[in-house]
Tab-separated table of C-alpha atoms and ligand atoms in Angstrom:
chain	number	residue	atom	x	y	z
S	219	MET	CA	44.493	-70.106	-118.199
S	220	PRO	CA	47.269	-68.699	-120.320
S	221	SER	CA	48.888	-72.053	-121.085
S	222	LEU	CA	47.732	-75.482	-120.720
S	223	CYS	CA	49.257	-78.950	-121.165
S	224	VAL	CA	46.845	-82.024	-121.866
S	225	PHE	CA	48.235	-85.171	-121.516
S	226	GLY	CA	47.304	-89.096	-121.890
S	227	ALA	CA	47.323	-90.851	-118.278
S	228	GLN	CA	47.177	-94.222	-119.376
S	229	TRP	CA	48.560	-95.995	-122.284
S	230	GLY	CA	47.767	-93.705	-125.037
S	231	ASP	CA	43.938	-93.700	-126.844
S	232	GLU	CA	42.479	-92.056	-124.159
S	233	GLY	CA	40.198	-90.069	-126.161
S	234	LYS	CA	42.686	-86.888	-126.317
S	235	GLY	CA	41.680	-85.861	-129.874
S	236	LYS	CA	38.259	-85.096	-129.141
S	237	ILE	CA	38.985	-83.244	-125.561
S	238	ILE	CA	41.799	-81.382	-127.321
S	239	ASP	CA	39.642	-80.331	-130.071
S	240	ARG	CA	37.354	-78.721	-127.753
S	241	MET	CA	39.676	-76.896	-126.048
S	242	ALA	CA	41.004	-75.617	-129.210
S	243	ALA	CA	38.184	-73.705	-129.589
S	244	ASP	CA	39.603	-71.597	-126.764
S	245	ALA	CA	42.974	-71.488	-127.591
S	246	ASP	CA	45.238	-69.222	-130.014
S	247	VAL	CA	48.197	-71.746	-130.408
S	248	ILE	CA	48.012	-75.475	-130.376
S	249	VAL	CA	51.415	-77.163	-130.048
S	250	ARG	CA	52.446	-81.013	-130.601
S	251	TYR	CA	55.592	-81.357	-128.660
S	252	GLN	CA	56.322	-85.062	-128.897
S	253	GLY	CA	55.502	-88.316	-130.973
S	254	GLY	CA	54.857	-88.504	-134.665
S	255	ALA	CA	52.675	-90.081	-136.841
S	256	ASN	CA	52.322	-93.091	-134.380
S	257	ALA	CA	49.477	-90.887	-133.025
S	258	GLY	CA	46.184	-91.067	-134.308
S	259	HIS	CA	43.662	-88.353	-132.848
S	260	THR	CA	40.187	-88.604	-134.203
S	261	VAL	CA	37.514	-85.813	-133.933
S	262	VAL	CA	34.233	-86.000	-135.145
S	263	VAL	CA	32.874	-82.451	-136.356
S	264	GLY	CA	29.016	-83.024	-137.159
S	265	GLU	CA	29.028	-85.751	-139.961
S	266	GLU	CA	32.789	-85.757	-140.735
S	267	ARG	CA	35.249	-87.758	-138.968
S	268	TYR	CA	39.038	-86.423	-139.063
S	269	VAL	CA	41.967	-88.716	-138.092
S	270	LEU	CA	44.986	-86.357	-137.515
S	271	HIS	CA	48.600	-88.180	-137.061
S	272	LEU	CA	50.799	-85.181	-137.086
S	273	ILE	CA	49.021	-81.881	-137.291
S	274	PRO	CA	47.170	-80.348	-133.835
S	275	SER	CA	43.499	-81.014	-133.980
S	276	GLY	CA	43.158	-77.178	-133.816
S	277	ILE	CA	43.598	-76.762	-137.431
S	278	LEU	CA	39.861	-77.496	-137.477
S	279	HIS	CA	39.349	-74.216	-135.786
S	280	ALA	CA	39.611	-71.049	-137.803
S	281	GLY	CA	41.943	-68.446	-136.173
S	282	THR	CA	44.303	-70.857	-134.442
S	283	VAL	CA	47.961	-71.438	-134.945
S	284	ASN	CA	48.942	-75.050	-134.784
S	285	VAL	CA	52.706	-76.128	-134.251
S	286	ILE	CA	54.585	-78.910	-134.511
S	287	GLY	CA	57.571	-78.391	-132.320
S	288	SER	CA	61.111	-79.389	-132.341
S	289	GLY	CA	60.159	-82.781	-130.020
S	290	VAL	CA	57.800	-84.153	-132.793
S	291	ALA	CA	59.613	-87.017	-135.256
S	292	ILE	CA	57.991	-85.717	-138.400
S	293	ASP	CA	57.535	-87.772	-141.367
S	294	PRO	CA	57.299	-85.225	-143.999
S	295	LEU	CA	55.444	-87.463	-146.614
S	296	THR	CA	52.992	-88.158	-144.175
S	297	LEU	CA	52.595	-84.382	-143.279
S	298	LEU	CA	52.112	-83.344	-147.071
S	299	GLU	CA	49.493	-85.957	-147.028
S	300	GLU	CA	47.579	-84.674	-143.997
S	301	ILE	CA	48.027	-81.123	-145.215
S	302	ALA	CA	46.709	-82.032	-148.796
S	303	GLY	CA	43.740	-84.268	-147.151
S	304	LEU	CA	42.547	-81.216	-144.824
S	305	ARG	CA	42.645	-78.898	-147.956
S	306	GLU	CA	40.615	-81.413	-150.030
S	307	ARG	CA	37.790	-81.356	-147.314
S	308	GLY	CA	37.816	-77.697	-147.297
S	309	VAL	CA	40.070	-77.013	-144.500
S	310	ARG	CA	42.581	-74.275	-144.635
S	311	VAL	CA	46.045	-74.971	-144.012
S	312	THR	CA	48.506	-72.191	-144.518
S	313	HIS	CA	51.801	-71.107	-143.275
S	314	GLU	CA	49.557	-68.876	-141.034
S	315	ASN	CA	47.921	-71.593	-139.078
S	316	LEU	CA	50.562	-74.111	-139.392
S	317	ARG	CA	53.917	-73.890	-138.065
S	318	VAL	CA	56.619	-76.711	-138.290
S	319	ALA	CA	60.018	-76.434	-136.346
S	320	SER	CA	62.799	-76.132	-138.214
S	321	ASN	CA	64.999	-78.380	-135.772
S	322	ALA	CA	62.587	-81.208	-135.639
S	323	HIS	CA	63.857	-84.519	-136.706
S	324	VAL	CA	62.870	-86.207	-139.903
S	325	ILE	CA	61.563	-89.590	-140.430
S	326	PHE	CA	62.510	-91.065	-143.773
S	327	GLN	CA	61.658	-94.097	-145.467
S	328	HIS	CA	64.728	-96.019	-143.992
S	329	HIS	CA	63.589	-95.274	-140.170
S	330	ARG	CA	60.089	-97.419	-141.133
S	331	ARG	CA	62.128	-99.963	-142.920
S	332	ILE	CA	64.165	-100.478	-139.801
S	333	ASP	CA	61.494	-100.185	-137.580
S	334	GLY	CA	59.888	-103.564	-138.921
S	335	LEU	CA	63.343	-105.200	-139.139
S	336	SER	CA	63.985	-104.376	-135.648
S	337	GLU	CA	60.599	-105.835	-134.469
S	338	ARG	CA	61.453	-108.813	-136.742
S	339	TRP	CA	64.932	-109.206	-134.976
S	340	ARG	CA	63.346	-108.789	-131.417
S	341	GLY	CA	60.988	-111.702	-131.958
S	342	ASP	CA	59.168	-112.877	-129.028
S	343	GLY	CA	60.674	-109.531	-127.023
S	344	ARG	CA	58.964	-107.482	-129.915
S	345	ILE	CA	57.509	-104.178	-128.722
S	346	GLY	CA	54.280	-104.128	-131.236
S	347	THR	CA	55.167	-100.564	-132.506
S	348	THR	CA	53.257	-98.802	-134.990
S	349	GLY	CA	55.898	-99.482	-137.647
S	350	ARG	CA	55.988	-95.327	-138.327
S	351	GLY	CA	59.895	-95.248	-137.870
S	352	ILE	CA	59.355	-93.559	-134.274
S	353	GLY	CA	62.151	-95.382	-132.526
S	354	PRO	CA	64.794	-95.331	-135.276
S	355	CYS	CA	64.063	-91.599	-135.703
S	356	TYR	CA	64.514	-90.707	-132.205
S	357	ALA	CA	67.832	-93.115	-131.923
S	358	ASP	CA	69.187	-90.943	-134.517
S	359	LYS	CA	68.776	-87.797	-132.975
S	360	ALA	CA	70.037	-89.025	-129.939
S	361	ALA	CA	73.203	-90.547	-132.013
S	362	ARG	CA	73.458	-86.837	-133.754
S	363	THR	CA	73.061	-88.680	-137.090
S	364	GLY	CA	69.481	-87.578	-137.811
S	365	LEU	CA	68.483	-84.947	-140.568
S	366	ARG	CA	66.210	-81.904	-139.251
S	367	ILE	CA	63.576	-80.237	-141.045
S	368	CYS	CA	66.022	-77.469	-141.822
S	369	ASP	CA	68.207	-79.947	-143.622
S	370	LEU	CA	65.547	-80.825	-146.189
S	371	LEU	CA	65.167	-76.941	-147.184
S	372	ASP	CA	69.032	-77.346	-148.699
S	373	THR	CA	68.907	-80.177	-151.206
S	374	GLY	CA	72.926	-79.663	-151.312
S	375	ARG	CA	73.000	-80.532	-147.651
S	376	MET	CA	70.319	-83.046	-147.512
S	377	ARG	CA	72.351	-85.149	-150.325
S	378	VAL	CA	75.568	-84.901	-148.213
S	379	ARG	CA	73.604	-85.915	-144.902
S	380	LEU	CA	71.317	-88.383	-146.352
S	381	THR	CA	74.286	-89.850	-148.239
S	382	ALA	CA	76.089	-90.628	-145.132
S	383	ALA	CA	73.208	-91.447	-143.016
S	384	LEU	CA	71.903	-94.281	-145.350
S	385	ALA	CA	75.261	-95.809	-145.843
S	386	GLU	CA	75.249	-96.591	-142.310
S	387	LYS	CA	71.788	-97.615	-142.214
S	388	ASN	CA	72.234	-100.064	-145.580
S	389	ALA	CA	75.116	-102.027	-143.886
S	390	LEU	CA	72.798	-102.427	-141.079
S	391	ILE	CA	69.775	-103.584	-143.197
S	392	GLU	CA	72.171	-106.112	-145.353
S	393	ARG	CA	74.421	-107.154	-142.857
S	394	VAL	CA	72.237	-107.822	-139.893
S	395	HIS	CA	69.078	-108.245	-141.182
S	396	GLY	CA	70.144	-109.953	-144.427
S	397	GLU	CA	67.845	-107.669	-146.436
S	398	ALA	CA	68.393	-105.642	-149.816
S	399	PRO	CA	69.791	-102.068	-149.225
S	400	MET	CA	67.559	-99.141	-149.903
S	401	SER	CA	68.453	-96.914	-152.886
S	402	LEU	CA	69.920	-93.712	-152.440
S	403	ASP	CA	68.857	-92.367	-155.683
S	404	GLU	CA	65.155	-93.390	-154.819
S	405	GLU	CA	65.301	-91.520	-151.319
S	406	LEU	CA	67.167	-88.591	-152.600
S	407	ALA	CA	64.261	-88.210	-155.426
S	408	ARG	CA	61.156	-88.842	-153.053
S	409	TYR	CA	62.664	-85.998	-150.667
S	410	ALA	CA	63.852	-83.668	-153.207
S	411	GLU	CA	60.884	-81.703	-153.605
S	412	VAL	CA	59.796	-82.074	-150.101
S	413	GLY	CA	61.612	-79.058	-148.544
S	414	ASP	CA	60.468	-76.902	-151.055
S	415	GLN	CA	56.741	-77.983	-150.358
S	416	LEU	CA	57.241	-77.368	-146.933
S	417	ARG	CA	59.306	-74.481	-146.575
S	418	ALA	CA	56.803	-71.766	-145.953
S	419	PHE	CA	55.620	-73.579	-142.583
S	420	VAL	CA	58.994	-73.810	-141.301
S	421	GLY	CA	60.414	-71.527	-138.680
S	422	ASP	CA	61.871	-71.160	-135.229
S	423	THR	CA	58.590	-72.237	-133.863
S	424	GLY	CA	59.893	-72.315	-129.845
S	425	ALA	CA	60.602	-68.587	-130.387
S	426	GLU	CA	57.056	-68.446	-131.845
S	427	VAL	CA	55.435	-69.815	-129.131
S	428	ARG	CA	57.241	-67.866	-126.309
S	429	ASP	CA	56.435	-64.786	-127.965
S	430	ALA	CA	52.668	-65.803	-128.242
S	431	TYR	CA	52.730	-66.449	-124.520
S	432	ALA	CA	54.483	-63.214	-123.798
S	433	ALA	CA	51.754	-61.354	-125.808
S	434	GLY	CA	48.990	-63.202	-123.720
S	435	LYS	CA	47.885	-65.468	-126.228
S	436	GLN	CA	46.464	-68.953	-124.745
S	437	ILE	CA	48.571	-71.887	-125.663
S	438	LEU	CA	47.448	-75.411	-125.676
S	439	PHE	CA	50.206	-78.407	-125.464
S	440	GLU	CA	48.752	-81.289	-126.761
S	441	GLY	CA	50.430	-84.729	-125.776
S	442	ALA	CA	50.242	-87.856	-127.912
S	443	GLN	CA	50.327	-91.277	-126.657
S	444	GLY	CA	50.129	-91.570	-122.835
S	445	LEU	CA	52.238	-91.334	-119.834
S	446	MET	CA	52.499	-94.777	-119.328
S	447	LEU	CA	54.394	-95.157	-122.887
S	448	ASP	CA	56.806	-92.433	-121.586
S	449	LEU	CA	60.343	-93.247	-122.706
S	450	ASP	CA	61.759	-92.544	-119.030
S	451	HIS	CA	58.535	-93.280	-116.755
S	452	GLY	CA	56.414	-95.751	-118.677
S	453	THR	CA	56.673	-99.294	-118.969
S	454	TYR	CA	60.261	-99.669	-120.602
S	455	PRO	CA	61.008	-101.228	-122.715
S	456	PHE	CA	57.403	-101.315	-124.021
S	457	VAL	CA	57.171	-97.626	-124.682
S	458	THR	CA	57.373	-95.241	-127.560
S	459	SER	CA	60.849	-93.167	-127.712
S	460	SER	CA	59.590	-89.569	-126.647
S	461	SER	CA	58.726	-88.115	-123.360
S	462	THR	CA	54.840	-88.352	-123.313
S	463	GLY	CA	54.074	-86.435	-120.205
S	464	VAL	CA	54.512	-82.776	-119.275
S	465	GLY	CA	58.155	-83.204	-119.401
S	466	GLY	CA	58.298	-83.302	-122.799
S	467	VAL	CA	56.861	-79.820	-123.174
S	468	ALA	CA	60.060	-78.071	-122.253
S	469	SER	CA	62.514	-79.647	-124.931
S	470	GLY	CA	59.886	-80.651	-127.275
S	471	ALA	CA	58.321	-77.341	-127.567
S	472	GLY	CA	60.885	-74.972	-126.507
S	473	PHE	CA	58.792	-73.616	-123.522
S	474	PRO	CA	59.990	-72.927	-120.191
S	475	PRO	CA	58.101	-75.743	-117.820
S	476	SER	CA	57.930	-72.512	-115.201
S	477	ARG	CA	55.511	-70.601	-117.472
S	478	LEU	CA	53.091	-73.793	-117.593
S	479	ASP	CA	49.807	-72.381	-115.929
S	480	HIS	CA	47.622	-75.492	-115.901
S	481	VAL	CA	48.180	-79.255	-116.314
S	482	VAL	CA	45.050	-81.588	-117.148
S	483	GLY	CA	45.231	-85.669	-117.995
S	484	ILE	CA	43.074	-87.565	-119.554
S	485	ALA	CA	41.813	-91.206	-118.678
S	486	LYS	CA	39.136	-93.363	-120.220
S	487	ALA	CA	36.782	-94.745	-117.560
S	488	TYR	CA	38.510	-98.118	-118.079
S	489	CYS	CA	41.417	-98.752	-119.748
S	490	THR	CA	43.408	-100.095	-123.223
S	491	ARG	CA	46.548	-100.377	-124.385
S	492	VAL	CA	47.721	-101.487	-128.162
S	493	GLY	CA	50.971	-103.310	-128.922
S	494	GLU	CA	52.884	-105.480	-126.384
S	495	GLY	CA	53.720	-104.773	-122.655
S	496	PRO	CA	52.534	-104.787	-119.143
S	497	PHE	CA	49.046	-104.192	-118.598
S	498	PRO	CA	47.845	-105.195	-114.884
S	499	SER	CA	44.283	-104.731	-115.246
S	500	GLU	CA	43.996	-106.432	-118.737
S	501	LEU	CA	40.716	-108.564	-119.417
S	502	ASP	CA	41.694	-111.227	-121.508
S	503	ASN	CA	38.277	-112.686	-121.655
S	504	GLU	CA	34.788	-112.151	-122.733
S	505	THR	CA	34.417	-108.803	-120.330
S	506	GLY	CA	37.510	-107.193	-122.244
S	507	GLU	CA	36.110	-108.525	-125.569
S	508	ARG	CA	32.843	-106.547	-124.740
S	509	LEU	CA	34.668	-103.479	-123.645
S	510	ARG	CA	36.638	-103.628	-126.875
S	511	ALA	CA	33.325	-103.790	-129.080
S	512	ILE	CA	31.350	-101.310	-127.307
S	513	GLY	CA	34.021	-98.812	-126.868
S	514	HIS	CA	35.292	-99.355	-130.869
S	515	GLU	CA	38.773	-100.091	-129.510
S	516	PHE	CA	40.921	-100.514	-132.832
S	517	GLY	CA	43.596	-98.222	-133.544
S	518	ALA	CA	43.073	-94.951	-135.109
S	519	THR	CA	46.806	-95.329	-136.783
S	520	THR	CA	47.321	-99.089	-137.416
S	521	GLY	CA	43.669	-100.485	-136.925
S	522	ARG	CA	45.151	-103.041	-134.541
S	523	PRO	CA	42.508	-104.361	-131.835
S	524	ARG	CA	43.324	-102.639	-128.538
S	525	ARG	CA	43.896	-104.975	-125.198
S	526	ALA	CA	41.082	-103.843	-122.889
S	527	GLY	CA	40.644	-103.911	-119.016
S	528	TRP	CA	39.335	-102.146	-115.747
S	529	PHE	CA	40.437	-98.888	-114.823
S	530	ASP	CA	43.666	-99.159	-112.927
S	531	ALA	CA	43.613	-96.237	-110.516
S	532	VAL	CA	47.181	-97.270	-109.239
S	533	ALA	CA	48.596	-96.190	-112.894
S	534	VAL	CA	46.498	-93.562	-113.196
S	535	ARG	CA	47.435	-92.122	-110.004
S	536	TYR	CA	50.832	-92.305	-110.938
S	537	ALA	CA	50.722	-90.568	-114.343
S	538	LEU	CA	48.889	-87.681	-112.674
S	539	GLU	CA	50.980	-87.582	-109.810
S	540	LEU	CA	54.450	-87.441	-111.969
S	541	CYS	CA	52.814	-84.731	-114.458
S	542	GLY	CA	51.466	-82.634	-111.583
S	543	ALA	CA	47.916	-82.759	-112.895
S	544	ASP	CA	45.854	-79.784	-111.672
S	545	GLY	CA	42.556	-81.794	-112.769
S	546	TRP	CA	41.792	-84.720	-115.007
S	547	ILE	CA	38.954	-85.810	-117.440
S	548	VAL	CA	37.336	-88.829	-117.679
S	549	THR	CA	36.392	-90.195	-121.141
S	550	LYS	CA	34.244	-93.032	-122.519
S	551	LEU	CA	32.109	-93.169	-119.209
S	552	ASP	CA	29.150	-94.183	-121.912
S	553	VAL	CA	30.785	-97.413	-122.867
S	554	LEU	CA	30.259	-98.745	-119.214
S	555	SER	CA	26.483	-98.316	-119.494
S	556	GLY	CA	24.956	-101.903	-119.236
S	557	PHE	CA	27.685	-103.790	-117.359
S	558	ASP	CA	25.945	-105.193	-113.957
S	559	THR	CA	29.163	-104.865	-112.083
S	560	LEU	CA	32.010	-102.745	-112.416
S	561	PHE	CA	35.435	-103.005	-110.914
S	562	VAL	CA	38.012	-100.747	-110.364
S	563	GLY	CA	41.788	-101.428	-109.547
S	564	THR	CA	42.734	-99.770	-106.396
S	565	GLU	CA	45.934	-101.159	-105.146
S	566	TYR	CA	48.441	-103.621	-106.292
S	567	ALA	CA	49.925	-106.659	-104.397
S	568	VAL	CA	53.577	-106.766	-105.315
S	569	ASP	CA	54.983	-109.791	-104.236
S	570	GLY	CA	52.298	-110.448	-101.899
S	571	GLU	CA	52.902	-106.719	-100.459
S	572	ILE	CA	50.075	-104.417	-100.874
S	573	VAL	CA	51.363	-101.206	-102.349
S	574	GLN	CA	49.383	-97.997	-103.627
S	575	ARG	CA	52.102	-96.336	-105.724
S	576	TYR	CA	52.860	-97.845	-108.975
S	577	PRO	CA	55.965	-99.866	-109.000
S	578	ALA	CA	57.812	-97.847	-111.756
S	579	GLY	CA	61.352	-98.989	-110.761
S	580	ARG	CA	60.508	-102.871	-111.225
S	581	PRO	CA	61.719	-104.270	-114.591
S	582	SER	CA	58.341	-105.917	-115.382
S	583	VAL	CA	55.038	-106.359	-113.562
S	584	GLU	CA	55.450	-109.934	-113.047
S	585	GLY	CA	54.374	-110.719	-109.402
S	586	VAL	CA	52.035	-107.799	-109.556
S	587	GLU	CA	48.661	-108.344	-108.996
S	588	VAL	CA	45.752	-105.634	-108.928
S	589	ARG	CA	43.231	-105.681	-106.153
S	590	TYR	CA	39.591	-104.608	-107.287
S	591	ARG	CA	37.079	-102.887	-105.814
S	592	GLU	CA	33.519	-104.149	-106.971
S	593	VAL	CA	30.773	-101.545	-107.599
S	594	PRO	CA	27.303	-101.578	-108.987
S	595	GLY	CA	26.872	-100.522	-112.838
S	596	TRP	CA	24.246	-98.595	-114.207
S	597	THR	CA	21.723	-99.697	-117.053
S	598	GLU	CA	20.780	-96.370	-118.821
S	599	ASP	CA	22.390	-94.895	-121.902
S	600	ILE	CA	23.999	-92.000	-120.693
S	601	SER	CA	25.346	-90.610	-124.197
S	602	GLY	CA	22.864	-87.756	-124.373
S	603	VAL	CA	23.544	-86.641	-120.713
S	604	ARG	CA	24.877	-83.201	-120.797
S	605	ARG	CA	24.644	-82.356	-117.073
S	606	TRP	CA	26.084	-83.937	-114.082
S	607	GLU	CA	22.767	-83.904	-112.317
S	608	ASP	CA	21.154	-85.797	-115.035
S	609	LEU	CA	23.439	-88.683	-115.021
S	610	PRO	CA	22.326	-92.113	-113.160
S	611	GLU	CA	23.727	-91.851	-109.494
S	612	ARG	CA	25.527	-95.164	-109.869
S	613	ALA	CA	27.591	-93.400	-112.805
S	614	ARG	CA	27.990	-90.247	-110.730
S	615	ALA	CA	29.431	-92.669	-107.568
S	616	TYR	CA	31.802	-94.386	-110.369
S	617	VAL	CA	33.080	-90.995	-111.381
S	618	ASP	CA	33.412	-89.932	-107.350
S	619	LEU	CA	35.164	-92.941	-106.689
S	620	LEU	CA	37.645	-92.655	-109.325
S	621	GLU	CA	38.287	-89.128	-108.345
S	622	ASP	CA	38.795	-90.129	-104.754
S	623	LEU	CA	41.350	-92.801	-105.617
S	624	THR	CA	43.091	-90.542	-107.859
S	625	GLY	CA	43.430	-87.896	-105.451
S	626	THR	CA	42.871	-85.342	-108.364
S	627	PRO	CA	39.742	-83.367	-109.185
S	628	VAL	CA	37.887	-84.563	-112.291
S	629	GLU	CA	37.162	-81.500	-114.370
S	630	MET	CA	34.899	-83.143	-117.141
S	631	VAL	CA	33.331	-86.450	-118.060
S	632	SER	CA	32.967	-87.376	-121.981
S	633	VAL	CA	30.128	-89.231	-122.945
S	634	GLY	CA	30.662	-89.878	-126.439
S	635	PRO	CA	32.732	-88.945	-129.653
S	636	GLU	CA	30.823	-85.648	-130.460
S	637	ARG	CA	32.279	-82.332	-129.745
S	638	ASP	CA	29.484	-81.465	-127.237
S	639	ALA	CA	29.066	-84.919	-125.559
S	640	VAL	CA	30.827	-83.562	-122.378
S	641	ILE	CA	29.428	-83.180	-118.842
S	642	ARG	CA	31.457	-80.743	-116.594
S	643	ARG	CA	31.725	-81.715	-112.801
S	644	PRO	CA	30.524	-79.169	-110.556
S	645	ARG	CA	32.643	-78.268	-107.551
M	856	LIG	P1	56.089	-96.724	-131.416
M	856	LIG	O1	55.833	-95.426	-130.976
M	856	LIG	O2	55.624	-96.825	-132.868
M	856	LIG	O3	57.143	-96.786	-131.603
M	856	LIG	O4	55.739	-97.782	-130.611
M	856	LIG	C1	56.119	-98.124	-129.384
M	856	LIG	C2	54.692	-98.771	-128.485
M	856	LIG	O5	53.937	-97.331	-128.413
M	856	LIG	C3	53.732	-99.670	-129.149
M	856	LIG	O6	53.132	-100.365	-127.864
M	856	LIG	C4	52.786	-98.686	-129.605
M	856	LIG	O7	51.657	-99.584	-129.886
M	856	LIG	C5	52.486	-97.517	-128.549
M	856	LIG	N1	51.830	-96.485	-129.216
M	856	LIG	C6	52.570	-95.613	-130.280
M	856	LIG	N2	51.638	-94.486	-130.589
M	856	LIG	C7	50.561	-94.959	-129.895
M	856	LIG	C8	49.335	-94.049	-129.767
M	856	LIG	O8	49.227	-93.038	-130.443
M	856	LIG	N3	48.181	-94.688	-129.168
M	856	LIG	C9	48.483	-95.948	-128.262
M	856	LIG	N4	49.632	-96.535	-128.369
M	856	LIG	C10	50.530	-95.975	-129.095
């Protein structure tokens, strides 16, 4: 498929990094279109483990072009660190294989600071953000007071705009939050060199991606977070501040949606969520702890323990439907080995009424109860299995059930962190 979008169909952390890394082998251009360094994609190559926050995982494949699109909130210090870290490990990163949108917005230190202060202000209503300044940066973008990457390339312009921005932020920090203001001189000094260091990578990436598509190149759009964290369609206000679904591609990559050829969702064989907010199938008990321990469910960015629960077909069906997914991929099926019985959320009781559709319009999930189907588990370790027919019958039946319940074909099953630990689902 000339253009392909891969997105998370749960609350993030679906194991997209590994799948995208695999797909990147067949892609010419890999594009991040939303989010920022709140994301953490883990890729395991042989003995090496890479955690990428901003740079698309295609960077680990020679011959690909990796694009950070205009919809990404870029912390330039994190980006430079990531470039340096990859280079130290022998990964080639040049202006040829890394492209950065000149119109992407910049996350400054004051955004990170305000992220933390706002969380404190919200008290019990806190979102549980990653503290990376994501919300405050996107808020400034919408308020038209933000700075873009192109502003960093001209120190005079940056000085003027940063001075104005920080004056307002310092008033907020001092007068609302009662904290010491940030030093303009320190902020200016911190970012003075940044523009120069990034200059070579910066360009009109929307045009570059459209040109590549027109030239017949394979384009892979890589979603971060998950659809249930989407600003419009997720569990607002416990969401991130960008369009995490396929909808984000159009604005965040500058790519016409009518040219998107294939859409694939990714969801775990169970479910996790990090941070606060609704999680209907959560297991706040020993089983949840067991899933967290076996699945190593700790945030790649913050190290926070993830909340864990059973697969929720209602939520995944909603995500796949909303994004028009042609297919989806089940990850971490190996984690379920050894459970005597598994439960799959099939429908919700909403105020006592049974519904199959996710109640997206509700302000909260209070009064929502998940109805489960109980299915027998399997005991075999399946992490070494590479062919569908070699999976235990009960594991196949489990995947078949998920496919039935979501109404969308399962294209692949992942059974371990390694690049090759996948099983194609025959048709
Ligand atoms: P923010 O994106 O840092 O503002 O955080 C908003 C919400 O999204 C919080 O619940 C975070 O835990 C969650 N979140 C942000 N990025 C990720 C991610 O990459 N994986 C999972 N959850 C995320």
